[in-house]
mmCIF file of C-alpha atoms in Angstrom:
data_model
loop_
_atom_site.group_PDB
_atom_site.id
_atom_site.type_symbol
_atom_site.label_atom_id
_atom_site.label_comp_id
_atom_site.label_asym_id
_atom_site.label_seq_id
_atom_site.Cartn_x
_atom_site.Cartn_y
_atom_site.Cartn_z
ATOM 1 C CA MET A 1 -14.754 138.678 5.743
ATOM 2 C CA VAL A 2 -17.653 137.325 7.731
ATOM 3 C CA PRO A 3 -18.083 134.086 5.677
ATOM 4 C CA LEU A 4 -14.441 133.127 6.276
ATOM 5 C CA VAL A 5 -14.783 133.731 10.022
ATOM 6 C CA ALA A 6 -18.025 131.707 10.100
ATOM 7 C CA VAL A 7 -16.493 128.753 8.226
ATOM 8 C CA GLY A 8 -13.439 128.897 10.482
ATOM 9 C CA ALA A 9 -15.641 128.889 13.570
ATOM 10 C CA LEU A 10 -17.477 125.823 12.235
ATOM 11 C CA PHE A 11 -14.145 124.032 11.787
ATOM 12 C CA VAL A 12 -13.101 124.894 15.342
ATOM 13 C CA ILE A 13 -16.435 123.627 16.687
ATOM 14 C CA GLY A 14 -16.227 120.498 14.506
ATOM 15 C CA GLY A 15 -12.713 119.770 15.756
ATOM 16 C CA ALA A 16 -13.885 120.117 19.341
ATOM 17 C CA LEU A 17 -16.786 117.743 18.669
ATOM 18 C CA ILE A 18 -14.605 114.980 17.163
ATOM 19 C CA ARG A 19 -12.035 115.209 19.963
ATOM 20 C CA PRO A 20 -11.671 111.842 21.720
ATOM 21 C CA ARG A 21 -13.149 112.015 25.212
ATOM 22 C CA PRO A 22 -10.873 110.339 27.754
ATOM 23 C CA ARG A 23 -12.692 108.167 30.286
ATOM 24 C CA PRO A 24 -12.017 108.543 34.008
ATOM 25 C CA ASP A 25 -10.645 104.982 34.209
ATOM 26 C CA GLU A 26 -8.735 105.163 30.911
ATOM 27 C CA ARG A 27 -5.572 103.084 30.620
ATOM 28 C CA ARG A 28 -2.760 103.252 28.078
ATOM 29 C CA ALA A 29 -1.016 100.342 26.406
ATOM 30 C CA THR A 30 1.283 99.667 23.500
ATOM 31 C CA GLY A 31 -0.383 97.608 20.819
ATOM 32 C CA THR A 32 0.955 95.950 17.700
ATOM 33 C CA VAL A 33 -0.327 95.874 14.140
ATOM 34 C CA VAL A 34 -1.208 92.206 13.556
ATOM 35 C CA GLU A 35 -2.981 92.489 10.190
ATOM 36 C CA SER A 36 -2.722 95.008 7.390
ATOM 37 C CA GLY A 37 -4.795 94.902 4.246
ATOM 38 C CA SER A 38 -6.164 97.067 1.501
ATOM 39 C CA GLY A 39 -9.695 98.300 1.111
ATOM 40 C CA TYR A 40 -11.520 101.298 -0.273
ATOM 41 C CA ALA A 41 -12.513 104.555 1.389
ATOM 42 C CA LEU A 42 -14.632 106.999 -0.617
ATOM 43 C CA GLY A 43 -13.774 105.092 -3.788
ATOM 44 C CA ASP A 44 -10.004 105.339 -3.327
ATOM 45 C CA PRO A 45 -7.645 102.574 -2.239
ATOM 46 C CA ALA A 46 -6.884 102.700 1.473
ATOM 47 C CA TRP A 47 -5.099 100.557 4.036
ATOM 48 C CA VAL A 48 -6.864 99.148 7.065
ATOM 49 C CA CYS A 49 -5.159 97.426 9.967
ATOM 50 C CA THR A 50 -6.009 95.333 12.994
ATOM 51 C CA ILE A 51 -4.304 96.192 16.270
ATOM 52 C CA GLU A 52 -3.765 93.791 19.138
ATOM 53 C CA PHE A 53 -2.965 94.775 22.725
ATOM 54 C CA HIS A 54 -3.053 93.301 26.229
ATOM 55 C CA ASP A 55 -5.497 94.925 28.639
ATOM 56 C CA SER A 56 -4.797 95.459 32.353
ATOM 57 C CA ALA A 57 -6.158 91.972 33.139
ATOM 58 C CA GLY A 58 -3.722 90.416 30.651
ATOM 59 C CA ALA A 59 -6.391 89.501 28.086
ATOM 60 C CA VAL A 60 -5.548 89.915 24.407
ATOM 61 C CA ARG A 61 -7.804 92.428 22.646
ATOM 62 C CA ARG A 62 -8.110 93.303 18.958
ATOM 63 C CA PHE A 63 -9.719 96.244 17.187
ATOM 64 C CA GLN A 64 -9.670 98.146 13.915
ATOM 65 C CA PRO A 65 -9.219 101.926 14.081
ATOM 66 C CA PRO A 66 -11.961 103.854 12.264
ATOM 67 C CA LEU A 67 -9.529 105.910 10.160
ATOM 68 C CA THR A 68 -7.932 104.349 7.108
ATOM 69 C CA SER A 69 -4.524 105.305 5.797
ATOM 70 C CA ALA A 70 -3.076 106.017 2.379
ATOM 71 C CA ARG A 71 0.017 104.049 3.375
ATOM 72 C CA ARG A 72 0.363 100.519 4.622
ATOM 73 C CA ARG A 73 1.190 99.864 8.274
ATOM 74 C CA ALA A 74 3.684 97.022 8.524
ATOM 75 C CA VAL A 75 2.730 94.029 10.650
ATOM 76 C CA GLY A 76 4.615 94.271 13.945
ATOM 77 C CA THR A 77 4.562 98.084 14.062
ATOM 78 C CA PRO A 78 3.974 99.321 17.635
ATOM 79 C CA VAL A 79 1.076 101.747 18.186
ATOM 80 C CA ALA A 80 -0.202 103.653 21.228
ATOM 81 C CA VAL A 81 -3.614 102.515 22.482
ATOM 82 C CA ALA A 82 -6.053 103.891 25.064
ATOM 83 C CA TYR A 83 -8.976 101.896 26.488
ATOM 84 C CA SER A 84 -11.307 101.651 29.459
ATOM 85 C CA PRO A 85 -10.870 98.508 31.608
ATOM 86 C CA SER A 86 -14.642 98.379 32.102
ATOM 87 C CA ASP A 87 -15.126 97.848 28.328
ATOM 88 C CA PRO A 88 -11.763 97.249 26.614
ATOM 89 C CA ALA A 89 -13.253 95.873 23.408
ATOM 90 C CA GLY A 90 -15.710 98.742 22.965
ATOM 91 C CA THR A 91 -13.475 101.660 23.952
ATOM 92 C CA ALA A 92 -10.085 100.788 22.443
ATOM 93 C CA ARG A 93 -8.690 103.529 20.227
ATOM 94 C CA LYS A 94 -5.379 104.318 18.587
ATOM 95 C CA THR A 95 -3.871 107.473 20.078
ATOM 96 C CA ASP A 96 -0.864 108.140 17.882
ATOM 97 C CA GLY A 97 -0.684 109.438 14.330
ATOM 98 C CA LEU A 98 -3.709 111.017 12.700
ATOM 99 C CA ASP A 99 -6.085 109.055 14.943
ATOM 100 C CA GLY A 100 -4.869 110.994 17.959
ATOM 101 C CA SER A 101 -4.442 114.390 16.353
ATOM 102 C CA LEU A 102 -7.131 114.825 13.686
ATOM 103 C CA HIS A 103 -9.169 117.108 15.941
ATOM 104 C CA TRP A 104 -6.140 119.407 16.388
ATOM 105 C CA VAL A 105 -5.654 119.598 12.616
ATOM 106 C CA VAL A 106 -9.321 120.512 12.058
ATOM 107 C CA MET A 107 -9.281 123.126 14.838
ATOM 108 C CA GLY A 108 -5.979 124.562 13.558
ATOM 109 C CA VAL A 109 -7.403 125.007 10.064
ATOM 110 C CA GLY A 110 -10.465 126.642 11.605
ATOM 111 C CA ALA A 111 -8.375 129.021 13.687
ATOM 112 C CA ALA A 112 -6.331 129.980 10.617
ATOM 113 C CA LEU A 113 -9.534 130.722 8.692
ATOM 114 C CA VAL A 114 -10.859 132.877 11.548
ATOM 115 C CA VAL A 115 -7.614 134.867 11.714
ATOM 116 C CA ALA A 116 -7.521 135.273 7.921
ATOM 117 C CA GLY A 117 -11.138 136.433 7.927
ATOM 118 C CA LEU A 118 -10.447 139.005 10.628
ATOM 119 C CA LEU A 119 -7.365 140.338 8.841
ATOM 120 C CA LEU A 120 -9.058 140.726 5.447
#
């Protein structure tokens, strides 16, 4: 079925487009959840958190990941962080959980749709 293949291809392309782009000078660190609170995303309750980490210069940095969660992250929970030393505040991102793998999920769904469309 051509429509299924086309939709699957769009998912694969979309997943590739939302893939985090590593920077040449990217560094990794372990951060900690320092705040966790509730909010709303698309009208539904969601949990947002603030993550704190130390950059390569030893400065403390804080950021909020763009993705919200349906479950609360406990304060003190360690999380993997990637950032660029040239702009730690502007490039910090969470790299574990859904934040680090959403693009793979989207591309996997797309690939499954393409295969299903070709087999039907």
